[in-house]
JSON list of C-alpha atoms in Angstrom, two decimals:
[
{"chain": "A", "resi": 1, "resn": "ASP", "atom": "CA", "xyz": [81.43, 75.85, 132.29]},
{"chain": "A", "resi": 2, "resn": "ALA", "atom": "CA", "xyz": [83.39, 74.02, 129.84]},
{"chain": "A", "resi": 3, "resn": "MET", "atom": "CA", "xyz": [86.10, 76.39, 129.14]},
{"chain": "A", "resi": 4, "resn": "VAL", "atom": "CA", "xyz": [89.91, 77.54, 127.80]},
{"chain": "A", "resi": 5, "resn": "ILE", "atom": "CA", "xyz": [91.58, 78.98, 130.71]},
{"chain": "A", "resi": 6, "resn": "GLN", "atom": "CA", "xyz": [95.02, 80.57, 130.80]},
{"chain": "A", "resi": 7, "resn": "ASN", "atom": "CA", "xyz": [97.17, 81.26, 133.57]},
{"chain": "A", "resi": 8, "resn": "PRO", "atom": "CA", "xyz": [98.62, 84.05, 134.32]},
{"chain": "A", "resi": 9, "resn": "ARG", "atom": "CA", "xyz": [96.59, 86.76, 132.08]},
{"chain": "A", "resi": 10, "resn": "TYR", "atom": "CA", "xyz": [99.92, 88.97, 132.67]},
{"chain": "A", "resi": 11, "resn": "GLN", "atom": "CA", "xyz": [102.69, 87.78, 133.21]},
{"chain": "A", "resi": 12, "resn": "VAL", "atom": "CA", "xyz": [106.10, 90.12, 132.84]},
{"chain": "A", "resi": 13, "resn": "THR", "atom": "CA", "xyz": [110.04, 88.75, 132.15]},
{"chain": "A", "resi": 14, "resn": "GLN", "atom": "CA", "xyz": [112.77, 90.29, 131.46]},
{"chain": "A", "resi": 15, "resn": "PHE", "atom": "CA", "xyz": [114.96, 90.24, 128.44]},
{"chain": "A", "resi": 16, "resn": "GLY", "atom": "CA", "xyz": [116.48, 86.52, 128.01]},
{"chain": "A", "resi": 17, "resn": "LYS", "atom": "CA", "xyz": [114.74, 85.09, 130.85]},
{"chain": "A", "resi": 18, "resn": "PRO", "atom": "CA", "xyz": [112.62, 82.05, 130.10]},
{"chain": "A", "resi": 19, "resn": "VAL", "atom": "CA", "xyz": [108.81, 82.43, 130.72]},
{"chain": "A", "resi": 20, "resn": "THR", "atom": "CA", "xyz": [106.43, 79.44, 130.60]},
{"chain": "A", "resi": 21, "resn": "LEU", "atom": "CA", "xyz": [102.82, 80.29, 129.60]},
{"chain": "A", "resi": 22, "resn": "SER", "atom": "CA", "xyz": [99.81, 77.56, 130.40]},
{"chain": "A", "resi": 23, "resn": "CYS", "atom": "CA", "xyz": [96.80, 76.66, 129.25]},
{"chain": "A", "resi": 24, "resn": "SER", "atom": "CA", "xyz": [94.00, 74.16, 130.28]},
{"chain": "A", "resi": 25, "resn": "GLN", "atom": "CA", "xyz": [90.72, 72.75, 129.21]},
{"chain": "A", "resi": 26, "resn": "THR", "atom": "CA", "xyz": [88.04, 71.25, 129.94]},
{"chain": "A", "resi": 27, "resn": "LEU", "atom": "CA", "xyz": [86.75, 70.88, 126.88]},
{"chain": "A", "resi": 28, "resn": "ASN", "atom": "CA", "xyz": [88.30, 66.94, 126.02]},
{"chain": "A", "resi": 29, "resn": "HIS", "atom": "CA", "xyz": [89.77, 68.51, 122.37]},
{"chain": "A", "resi": 30, "resn": "ASN", "atom": "CA", "xyz": [92.14, 66.80, 120.92]},
{"chain": "A", "resi": 31, "resn": "VAL", "atom": "CA", "xyz": [93.40, 69.82, 119.74]},
{"chain": "A", "resi": 32, "resn": "MET", "atom": "CA", "xyz": [95.24, 72.44, 121.12]},
{"chain": "A", "resi": 33, "resn": "TYR", "atom": "CA", "xyz": [97.06, 75.48, 119.30]},
{"chain": "A", "resi": 34, "resn": "TRP", "atom": "CA", "xyz": [99.03, 78.89, 120.39]},
{"chain": "A", "resi": 35, "resn": "TYR", "atom": "CA", "xyz": [99.05, 81.54, 118.50]},
{"chain": "A", "resi": 36, "resn": "GLN", "atom": "CA", "xyz": [101.22, 85.40, 119.05]},
{"chain": "A", "resi": 37, "resn": "GLN", "atom": "CA", "xyz": [98.96, 88.16, 118.70]},
{"chain": "A", "resi": 38, "resn": "LYS", "atom": "CA", "xyz": [100.52, 91.42, 118.46]},
{"chain": "A", "resi": 39, "resn": "SER", "atom": "CA", "xyz": [98.95, 95.10, 118.41]},
{"chain": "A", "resi": 40, "resn": "SER", "atom": "CA", "xyz": [95.95, 95.05, 116.07]},
{"chain": "A", "resi": 41, "resn": "GLN", "atom": "CA", "xyz": [97.09, 92.23, 114.32]},
{"chain": "A", "resi": 42, "resn": "ALA", "atom": "CA", "xyz": [95.19, 88.96, 113.60]},
{"chain": "A", "resi": 43, "resn": "PRO", "atom": "CA", "xyz": [96.26, 85.84, 115.41]},
{"chain": "A", "resi": 44, "resn": "LYS", "atom": "CA", "xyz": [99.38, 84.10, 114.57]},
{"chain": "A", "resi": 45, "resn": "LEU", "atom": "CA", "xyz": [99.84, 80.69, 115.13]},
{"chain": "A", "resi": 46, "resn": "LEU", "atom": "CA", "xyz": [103.20, 79.26, 116.08]},
{"chain": "A", "resi": 47, "resn": "PHE", "atom": "CA", "xyz": [102.13, 75.52, 116.51]},
{"chain": "A", "resi": 48, "resn": "HIS", "atom": "CA", "xyz": [99.45, 73.31, 118.04]},
{"chain": "A", "resi": 49, "resn": "TYR", "atom": "CA", "xyz": [98.67, 69.35, 119.25]},
{"chain": "A", "resi": 50, "resn": "TYR", "atom": "CA", "xyz": [96.86, 67.43, 117.77]},
{"chain": "A", "resi": 51, "resn": "ASP", "atom": "CA", "xyz": [96.80, 64.92, 120.16]},
{"chain": "A", "resi": 52, "resn": "LYS", "atom": "CA", "xyz": [99.99, 63.74, 121.15]},
{"chain": "A", "resi": 53, "resn": "ASP", "atom": "CA", "xyz": [101.50, 65.12, 117.31]},
{"chain": "A", "resi": 54, "resn": "PHE", "atom": "CA", "xyz": [102.92, 68.23, 117.75]},
{"chain": "A", "resi": 55, "resn": "ASN", "atom": "CA", "xyz": [102.91, 70.24, 114.64]},
{"chain": "A", "resi": 56, "resn": "ASN", "atom": "CA", "xyz": [105.07, 73.53, 114.44]},
{"chain": "A", "resi": 57, "resn": "GLU", "atom": "CA", "xyz": [104.61, 76.29, 111.87]},
{"chain": "A", "resi": 58, "resn": "ALA", "atom": "CA", "xyz": [107.42, 76.94, 109.15]},
{"chain": "A", "resi": 59, "resn": "ASP", "atom": "CA", "xyz": [107.91, 80.59, 110.25]},
{"chain": "A", "resi": 60, "resn": "THR", "atom": "CA", "xyz": [108.03, 79.68, 114.05]},
{"chain": "A", "resi": 61, "resn": "PRO", "atom": "CA", "xyz": [111.45, 81.03, 115.88]},
{"chain": "A", "resi": 62, "resn": "ASP", "atom": "CA", "xyz": [113.42, 77.97, 117.94]},
{"chain": "A", "resi": 63, "resn": "ASN", "atom": "CA", "xyz": [112.71, 79.91, 120.28]},
{"chain": "A", "resi": 64, "resn": "PHE", "atom": "CA", "xyz": [109.18, 79.26, 121.17]},
{"chain": "A", "resi": 65, "resn": "GLN", "atom": "CA", "xyz": [109.14, 75.53, 122.51]},
{"chain": "A", "resi": 66, "resn": "SER", "atom": "CA", "xyz": [105.64, 74.00, 123.82]},
{"chain": "A", "resi": 67, "resn": "ARG", "atom": "CA", "xyz": [104.42, 70.63, 126.17]},
{"chain": "A", "resi": 68, "resn": "ARG", "atom": "CA", "xyz": [101.35, 68.77, 126.29]},
{"chain": "A", "resi": 69, "resn": "PRO", "atom": "CA", "xyz": [101.63, 66.10, 129.04]},
{"chain": "A", "resi": 70, "resn": "ASN", "atom": "CA", "xyz": [98.35, 65.37, 129.03]},
{"chain": "A", "resi": 71, "resn": "THR", "atom": "CA", "xyz": [95.09, 66.58, 126.83]},
{"chain": "A", "resi": 72, "resn": "SER", "atom": "CA", "xyz": [93.65, 68.81, 129.57]},
{"chain": "A", "resi": 73, "resn": "PHE", "atom": "CA", "xyz": [96.99, 71.00, 129.76]},
{"chain": "A", "resi": 74, "resn": "CYS", "atom": "CA", "xyz": [99.51, 72.64, 127.38]},
{"chain": "A", "resi": 75, "resn": "PHE", "atom": "CA", "xyz": [102.13, 74.88, 127.82]},
{"chain": "A", "resi": 76, "resn": "LEU", "atom": "CA", "xyz": [104.03, 77.74, 125.99]},
{"chain": "A", "resi": 77, "resn": "ASP", "atom": "CA", "xyz": [107.46, 77.85, 126.59]},
{"chain": "A", "resi": 78, "resn": "ILE", "atom": "CA", "xyz": [109.91, 81.09, 125.02]},
{"chain": "A", "resi": 79, "resn": "ARG", "atom": "CA", "xyz": [113.79, 79.95, 125.94]},
{"chain": "A", "resi": 80, "resn": "SER", "atom": "CA", "xyz": [115.43, 83.65, 125.66]},
{"chain": "A", "resi": 81, "resn": "PRO", "atom": "CA", "xyz": [112.97, 86.01, 125.31]},
{"chain": "A", "resi": 82, "resn": "GLY", "atom": "CA", "xyz": [113.09, 89.78, 123.31]},
{"chain": "A", "resi": 83, "resn": "LEU", "atom": "CA", "xyz": [111.14, 92.39, 122.97]},
{"chain": "A", "resi": 84, "resn": "GLY", "atom": "CA", "xyz": [109.83, 91.65, 120.22]},
{"chain": "A", "resi": 85, "resn": "ASP", "atom": "CA", "xyz": [107.90, 88.67, 121.98]},
{"chain": "A", "resi": 86, "resn": "ALA", "atom": "CA", "xyz": [105.92, 91.12, 124.02]},
{"chain": "A", "resi": 87, "resn": "ALA", "atom": "CA", "xyz": [102.28, 90.39, 122.77]},
{"chain": "A", "resi": 88, "resn": "MET", "atom": "CA", "xyz": [99.29, 88.46, 123.35]},
{"chain": "A", "resi": 89, "resn": "TYR", "atom": "CA", "xyz": [98.87, 84.76, 123.30]},
{"chain": "A", "resi": 90, "resn": "LEU", "atom": "CA", "xyz": [96.56, 83.03, 122.52]},
{"chain": "A", "resi": 91, "resn": "CYS", "atom": "CA", "xyz": [95.49, 79.50, 123.47]},
{"chain": "A", "resi": 92, "resn": "ALA", "atom": "CA", "xyz": [92.51, 77.29, 121.87]},
{"chain": "A", "resi": 93, "resn": "THR", "atom": "CA", "xyz": [91.17, 74.26, 121.38]},
{"chain": "A", "resi": 94, "resn": "SER", "atom": "CA", "xyz": [88.92, 72.38, 119.02]},
{"chain": "A", "resi": 95, "resn": "ARG", "atom": "CA", "xyz": [87.80, 68.72, 118.06]},
{"chain": "A", "resi": 96, "resn": "GLY", "atom": "CA", "xyz": [89.98, 66.78, 115.44]},
{"chain": "A", "resi": 97, "resn": "ASP", "atom": "CA", "xyz": [87.45, 65.86, 112.72]},
{"chain": "A", "resi": 98, "resn": "ILE", "atom": "CA", "xyz": [87.03, 68.20, 109.92]},
{"chain": "A", "resi": 99, "resn": "PRO", "atom": "CA", "xyz": [85.34, 70.85, 109.42]},
{"chain": "A", "resi": 100, "resn": "SER", "atom": "CA", "xyz": [84.71, 70.76, 113.23]},
{"chain": "A", "resi": 101, "resn": "SER", "atom": "CA", "xyz": [88.76, 71.49, 113.72]},
{"chain": "A", "resi": 102, "resn": "TYR", "atom": "CA", "xyz": [88.14, 75.20, 112.47]},
{"chain": "A", "resi": 103, "resn": "GLU", "atom": "CA", "xyz": [85.64, 76.00, 115.55]},
{"chain": "A", "resi": 104, "resn": "GLN", "atom": "CA", "xyz": [88.03, 76.68, 117.65]},
{"chain": "A", "resi": 105, "resn": "TYR", "atom": "CA", "xyz": [87.00, 78.22, 121.65]},
{"chain": "A", "resi": 106, "resn": "PHE", "atom": "CA", "xyz": [89.71, 80.28, 122.45]},
{"chain": "A", "resi": 107, "resn": "GLY", "atom": "CA", "xyz": [91.34, 80.76, 126.17]},
{"chain": "A", "resi": 108, "resn": "PRO", "atom": "CA", "xyz": [91.53, 84.56, 127.30]},
{"chain": "A", "resi": 109, "resn": "GLY", "atom": "CA", "xyz": [94.93, 85.56, 126.64]},
{"chain": "A", "resi": 110, "resn": "THR", "atom": "CA", "xyz": [98.12, 86.41, 128.40]},
{"chain": "A", "resi": 111, "resn": "ARG", "atom": "CA", "xyz": [99.86, 89.43, 127.98]},
{"chain": "A", "resi": 112, "resn": "LEU", "atom": "CA", "xyz": [103.25, 89.20, 127.84]},
{"chain": "A", "resi": 113, "resn": "THR", "atom": "CA", "xyz": [105.29, 92.09, 128.35]},
{"chain": "A", "resi": 114, "resn": "VAL", "atom": "CA", "xyz": [109.35, 91.84, 128.39]},
{"chain": "A", "resi": 115, "resn": "THR", "atom": "CA", "xyz": [111.26, 94.51, 130.42]},
{"chain": "G", "resi": 1, "resn": "ALA", "atom": "CA", "xyz": [97.86, 81.40, 98.20]},
{"chain": "G", "resi": 2, "resn": "GLN", "atom": "CA", "xyz": [95.26, 81.70, 100.41]},
{"chain": "G", "resi": 3, "resn": "SER", "atom": "CA", "xyz": [94.00, 84.77, 101.36]},
{"chain": "G", "resi": 4, "resn": "VAL", "atom": "CA", "xyz": [91.09, 86.71, 103.97]},
{"chain": "G", "resi": 5, "resn": "THR", "atom": "CA", "xyz": [90.78, 90.28, 102.86]},
{"chain": "G", "resi": 6, "resn": "GLN", "atom": "CA", "xyz": [88.43, 92.30, 105.59]},
{"chain": "G", "resi": 7, "resn": "PRO", "atom": "CA", "xyz": [88.75, 95.96, 103.39]},
{"chain": "G", "resi": 8, "resn": "ASP", "atom": "CA", "xyz": [87.76, 98.71, 106.62]},
{"chain": "G", "resi": 9, "resn": "ILE", "atom": "CA", "xyz": [90.56, 98.70, 109.30]},
{"chain": "G", "resi": 10, "resn": "HIS", "atom": "CA", "xyz": [88.12, 100.65, 110.99]},
{"chain": "G", "resi": 11, "resn": "ILE", "atom": "CA", "xyz": [84.72, 101.60, 111.08]},
{"chain": "G", "resi": 12, "resn": "THR", "atom": "CA", "xyz": [82.00, 103.65, 113.06]},
{"chain": "G", "resi": 13, "resn": "VAL", "atom": "CA", "xyz": [78.72, 104.11, 113.66]},
{"chain": "G", "resi": 14, "resn": "SER", "atom": "CA", "xyz": [75.89, 105.59, 115.68]},
{"chain": "G", "resi": 15, "resn": "GLU", "atom": "CA", "xyz": [74.48, 103.35, 118.50]},
{"chain": "G", "resi": 16, "resn": "GLY", "atom": "CA", "xyz": [70.79, 101.72, 117.17]},
{"chain": "G", "resi": 17, "resn": "ALA", "atom": "CA", "xyz": [72.29, 101.83, 113.13]},
{"chain": "G", "resi": 18, "resn": "SER", "atom": "CA", "xyz": [73.12, 98.67, 111.13]},
{"chain": "G", "resi": 19, "resn": "LEU", "atom": "CA", "xyz": [75.95, 97.55, 110.57]},
{"chain": "G", "resi": 20, "resn": "GLU", "atom": "CA", "xyz": [77.85, 95.58, 107.49]},
{"chain": "G", "resi": 21, "resn": "LEU", "atom": "CA", "xyz": [81.39, 94.34, 107.83]},
{"chain": "G", "resi": 22, "resn": "ARG", "atom": "CA", "xyz": [82.48, 93.28, 104.67]},
{"chain": "G", "resi": 23, "resn": "CYS", "atom": "CA", "xyz": [85.18, 90.05, 104.20]},
{"chain": "G", "resi": 24, "resn": "ASN", "atom": "CA", "xyz": [86.70, 88.41, 101.30]},
{"chain": "G", "resi": 25, "resn": "TYR", "atom": "CA", "xyz": [88.11, 85.26, 100.74]},
{"chain": "G", "resi": 26, "resn": "SER", "atom": "CA", "xyz": [90.28, 83.26, 98.64]},
{"chain": "G", "resi": 27, "resn": "TYR", "atom": "CA", "xyz": [89.96, 79.82, 97.99]},
{"chain": "G", "resi": 28, "resn": "GLY", "atom": "CA", "xyz": [88.24, 77.59, 94.86]},
{"chain": "G", "resi": 29, "resn": "ALA", "atom": "CA", "xyz": [86.03, 75.17, 97.13]},
{"chain": "G", "resi": 30, "resn": "THR", "atom": "CA", "xyz": [83.67, 76.56, 99.45]},
{"chain": "G", "resi": 31, "resn": "PRO", "atom": "CA", "xyz": [85.11, 77.04, 102.25]},
{"chain": "G", "resi": 32, "resn": "TYR", "atom": "CA", "xyz": [84.59, 77.23, 106.10]},
{"chain": "G", "resi": 33, "resn": "LEU", "atom": "CA", "xyz": [83.65, 80.63, 107.65]},
{"chain": "G", "resi": 34, "resn": "PHE", "atom": "CA", "xyz": [83.73, 81.78, 110.59]},
{"chain": "G", "resi": 35, "resn": "TRP", "atom": "CA", "xyz": [83.45, 85.75, 112.53]},
{"chain": "G", "resi": 36, "resn": "TYR", "atom": "CA", "xyz": [85.25, 85.98, 115.87]},
{"chain": "G", "resi": 37, "resn": "VAL", "atom": "CA", "xyz": [84.73, 88.91, 118.08]},
{"chain": "G", "resi": 38, "resn": "GLN", "atom": "CA", "xyz": [87.33, 90.10, 120.63]},
{"chain": "G", "resi": 39, "resn": "SER", "atom": "CA", "xyz": [87.09, 92.78, 122.90]},
{"chain": "G", "resi": 40, "resn": "PRO", "atom": "CA", "xyz": [90.07, 95.13, 124.38]},
{"chain": "G", "resi": 41, "resn": "GLY", "atom": "CA", "xyz": [92.51, 92.48, 126.20]},
{"chain": "G", "resi": 42, "resn": "GLN", "atom": "CA", "xyz": [90.50, 89.21, 126.06]},
{"chain": "G", "resi": 43, "resn": "GLY", "atom": "CA", "xyz": [90.22, 85.96, 124.02]},
{"chain": "G", "resi": 44, "resn": "LEU", "atom": "CA", "xyz": [88.04, 85.51, 120.43]},
{"chain": "G", "resi": 45, "resn": "GLN", "atom": "CA", "xyz": [84.90, 84.52, 121.21]},
{"chain": "G", "resi": 46, "resn": "LEU", "atom": "CA", "xyz": [82.85, 83.06, 117.65]},
{"chain": "G", "resi": 47, "resn": "LEU", "atom": "CA", "xyz": [80.04, 84.81, 116.44]},
{"chain": "G", "resi": 48, "resn": "LEU", "atom": "CA", "xyz": [78.75, 82.59, 113.73]},
{"chain": "G", "resi": 49, "resn": "LYS", "atom": "CA", "xyz": [79.67, 79.91, 111.57]},
{"chain": "G", "resi": 50, "resn": "TYR", "atom": "CA", "xyz": [79.22, 78.81, 108.12]},
{"chain": "G", "resi": 51, "resn": "PHE", "atom": "CA", "xyz": [79.72, 75.37, 106.61]},
{"chain": "G", "resi": 52, "resn": "SER", "atom": "CA", "xyz": [77.28, 74.20, 104.28]},
{"chain": "G", "resi": 53, "resn": "GLY", "atom": "CA", "xyz": [73.28, 74.59, 104.15]},
{"chain": "G", "resi": 54, "resn": "ASP", "atom": "CA", "xyz": [71.28, 77.76, 104.64]},
{"chain": "G", "resi": 55, "resn": "THR", "atom": "CA", "xyz": [73.71, 80.83, 103.27]},
{"chain": "G", "resi": 56, "resn": "LEU", "atom": "CA", "xyz": [72.21, 83.41, 105.92]},
{"chain": "G", "resi": 57, "resn": "VAL", "atom": "CA", "xyz": [73.47, 81.92, 108.85]},
{"chain": "G", "resi": 58, "resn": "GLN", "atom": "CA", "xyz": [72.42, 83.23, 112.65]},
{"chain": "G", "resi": 59, "resn": "GLY", "atom": "CA", "xyz": [75.05, 84.10, 115.32]},
{"chain": "G", "resi": 60, "resn": "ILE", "atom": "CA", "xyz": [75.17, 85.27, 119.03]},
{"chain": "G", "resi": 61, "resn": "LYS", "atom": "CA", "xyz": [73.61, 88.98, 120.26]},
{"chain": "G", "resi": 62, "resn": "GLY", "atom": "CA", "xyz": [72.11, 89.12, 117.01]},
{"chain": "G", "resi": 63, "resn": "PHE", "atom": "CA", "xyz": [74.31, 88.72, 114.81]},
{"chain": "G", "resi": 64, "resn": "GLU", "atom": "CA", "xyz": [74.33, 87.37, 111.02]},
{"chain": "G", "resi": 65, "resn": "ALA", "atom": "CA", "xyz": [76.15, 86.35, 107.93]},
{"chain": "G", "resi": 66, "resn": "GLU", "atom": "CA", "xyz": [75.28, 85.67, 104.68]},
{"chain": "G", "resi": 67, "resn": "PHE", "atom": "CA", "xyz": [77.55, 83.42, 102.33]},
{"chain": "G", "resi": 68, "resn": "LYS", "atom": "CA", "xyz": [77.48, 84.71, 98.69]},
{"chain": "G", "resi": 69, "resn": "ARG", "atom": "CA", "xyz": [79.37, 81.75, 96.54]},
{"chain": "G", "resi": 70, "resn": "SER", "atom": "CA", "xyz": [79.66, 84.59, 93.36]},
{"chain": "G", "resi": 71, "resn": "GLN", "atom": "CA", "xyz": [81.32, 87.42, 95.20]},
{"chain": "G", "resi": 72, "resn": "SER", "atom": "CA", "xyz": [83.49, 84.83, 97.58]},
{"chain": "G", "resi": 73, "resn": "SER", "atom": "CA", "xyz": [82.19, 86.99, 100.73]},
{"chain": "G", "resi": 74, "resn": "PHE", "atom": "CA", "xyz": [80.89, 86.21, 104.54]},
{"chain": "G", "resi": 75, "resn": "ASN", "atom": "CA", "xyz": [79.69, 89.80, 105.34]},
{"chain": "G", "resi": 76, "resn": "LEU", "atom": "CA", "xyz": [78.45, 90.20, 108.99]},
{"chain": "G", "resi": 77, "resn": "ARG", "atom": "CA", "xyz": [75.65, 92.16, 109.74]},
{"chain": "G", "resi": 78, "resn": "LYS", "atom": "CA", "xyz": [74.00, 93.29, 112.53]},
{"chain": "G", "resi": 79, "resn": "PRO", "atom": "CA", "xyz": [70.11, 95.61, 112.58]},
{"chain": "G", "resi": 80, "resn": "SER", "atom": "CA", "xyz": [70.76, 97.72, 115.46]},
{"chain": "G", "resi": 81, "resn": "VAL", "atom": "CA", "xyz": [74.20, 98.15, 117.04]},
{"chain": "G", "resi": 82, "resn": "HIS", "atom": "CA", "xyz": [74.89, 98.64, 120.81]},
{"chain": "G", "resi": 83, "resn": "TRP", "atom": "CA", "xyz": [77.63, 100.65, 122.29]},
{"chain": "G", "resi": 84, "resn": "SER", "atom": "CA", "xyz": [78.57, 96.98, 123.52]},
{"chain": "G", "resi": 85, "resn": "ASP", "atom": "CA", "xyz": [78.96, 95.41, 120.39]},
{"chain": "G", "resi": 86, "resn": "ALA", "atom": "CA", "xyz": [82.13, 98.07, 120.19]},
{"chain": "G", "resi": 87, "resn": "ALA", "atom": "CA", "xyz": [85.55, 95.09, 119.56]},
{"chain": "G", "resi": 88, "resn": "GLU", "atom": "CA", "xyz": [87.58, 94.17, 117.10]},
{"chain": "G", "resi": 89, "resn": "TYR", "atom": "CA", "xyz": [86.13, 92.11, 114.19]},
{"chain": "G", "resi": 90, "resn": "PHE", "atom": "CA", "xyz": [88.09, 88.90, 112.29]},
{"chain": "G", "resi": 91, "resn": "CYS", "atom": "CA", "xyz": [86.68, 86.70, 109.83]},
{"chain": "G", "resi": 92, "resn": "ALA", "atom": "CA", "xyz": [88.67, 83.95, 109.14]},
{"chain": "G", "resi": 93, "resn": "VAL", "atom": "CA", "xyz": [88.71, 80.81, 106.79]},
{"chain": "G", "resi": 94, "resn": "GLY", "atom": "CA", "xyz": [89.57, 76.88, 107.22]},
{"chain": "G", "resi": 95, "resn": "ALA", "atom": "CA", "xyz": [89.97, 74.97, 104.20]},
{"chain": "G", "resi": 96, "resn": "ARG", "atom": "CA", "xyz": [90.74, 71.02, 103.60]},
{"chain": "G", "resi": 97, "resn": "GLU", "atom": "CA", "xyz": [93.79, 71.44, 101.96]},
{"chain": "G", "resi": 98, "resn": "TYR", "atom": "CA", "xyz": [95.13, 73.47, 104.74]},
{"chain": "G", "resi": 99, "resn": "GLY", "atom": "CA", "xyz": [94.67, 70.95, 107.38]},
{"chain": "G", "resi": 100, "resn": "ASN", "atom": "CA", "xyz": [93.07, 71.91, 110.95]},
{"chain": "G", "resi": 101, "resn": "LYS", "atom": "CA", "xyz": [94.07, 75.93, 110.10]},
{"chain": "G", "resi": 102, "resn": "LEU", "atom": "CA", "xyz": [92.23, 78.67, 110.38]},
{"chain": "G", "resi": 103, "resn": "VAL", "atom": "CA", "xyz": [93.02, 81.66, 108.04]},
{"chain": "G", "resi": 104, "resn": "PHE", "atom": "CA", "xyz": [92.53, 84.88, 109.85]},
{"chain": "G", "resi": 105, "resn": "GLY", "atom": "CA", "xyz": [91.55, 88.43, 107.97]},
{"chain": "G", "resi": 106, "resn": "ALA", "atom": "CA", "xyz": [93.68, 91.30, 109.63]},
{"chain": "G", "resi": 107, "resn": "GLY", "atom": "CA", "xyz": [90.09, 92.64, 111.43]},
{"chain": "G", "resi": 108, "resn": "THR", "atom": "CA", "xyz": [88.19, 95.22, 112.04]},
{"chain": "G", "resi": 109, "resn": "ILE", "atom": "CA", "xyz": [88.52, 97.28, 114.86]},
{"chain": "G", "resi": 110, "resn": "LEU", "atom": "CA", "xyz": [84.11, 98.81, 115.35]},
{"chain": "G", "resi": 111, "resn": "ARG", "atom": "CA", "xyz": [83.36, 102.07, 117.24]},
{"chain": "G", "resi": 112, "resn": "VAL", "atom": "CA", "xyz": [80.11, 103.13, 118.37]},
{"chain": "G", "resi": 113, "resn": "LYS", "atom": "CA", "xyz": [79.52, 106.87, 118.98]},
{"chain": "G", "resi": 114, "resn": "SER", "atom": "CA", "xyz": [76.03, 107.42, 121.12]}
]
């Protein structure tokens, strides 16, 4: 089945120790998104890639970076995690044309704990 | 600024009872409307969407939603709730003037009592 896969599902890192979360998709979608979701809150968009074009949200901290080496994979790098970065990180994909781009397919998420 | 409002943070219904979750949005033109469901510790799953046409849309798991332009609403309904429907539900809106982004409501947590 076509899907969005996130690894690992649970990640524990130490304060200040860089961490990378990964996302892969078999949907061949143009757009890949990274969201941060804290407990009982709506997902907050961090950035997205439209093909190779990177689009950062204005309020995304510099501590968060992303890489998309090919269509299928996208990575979220947190350079120096703080306690406030503990959250669920969701990857999503969509086709690139409007309105299909609004129909986003989400992965199961990675729960990040910072100790 | 654009906004999506889900006025109910928590709703509790009895198993077998009907359900309506409310969603209102503030946009000038007709937006693209979605309902997603999230079980604890999981990602979001698309329940249904409205792009155009018939204002009553059917989704998965027996859910439906009705777009009412005059009320700027897109309420989610289910005639008979099952215990497995307990989850958090997010209304989301897309609009051309905001590019590829979805704007999410704050979510409604549904509890089902037996």
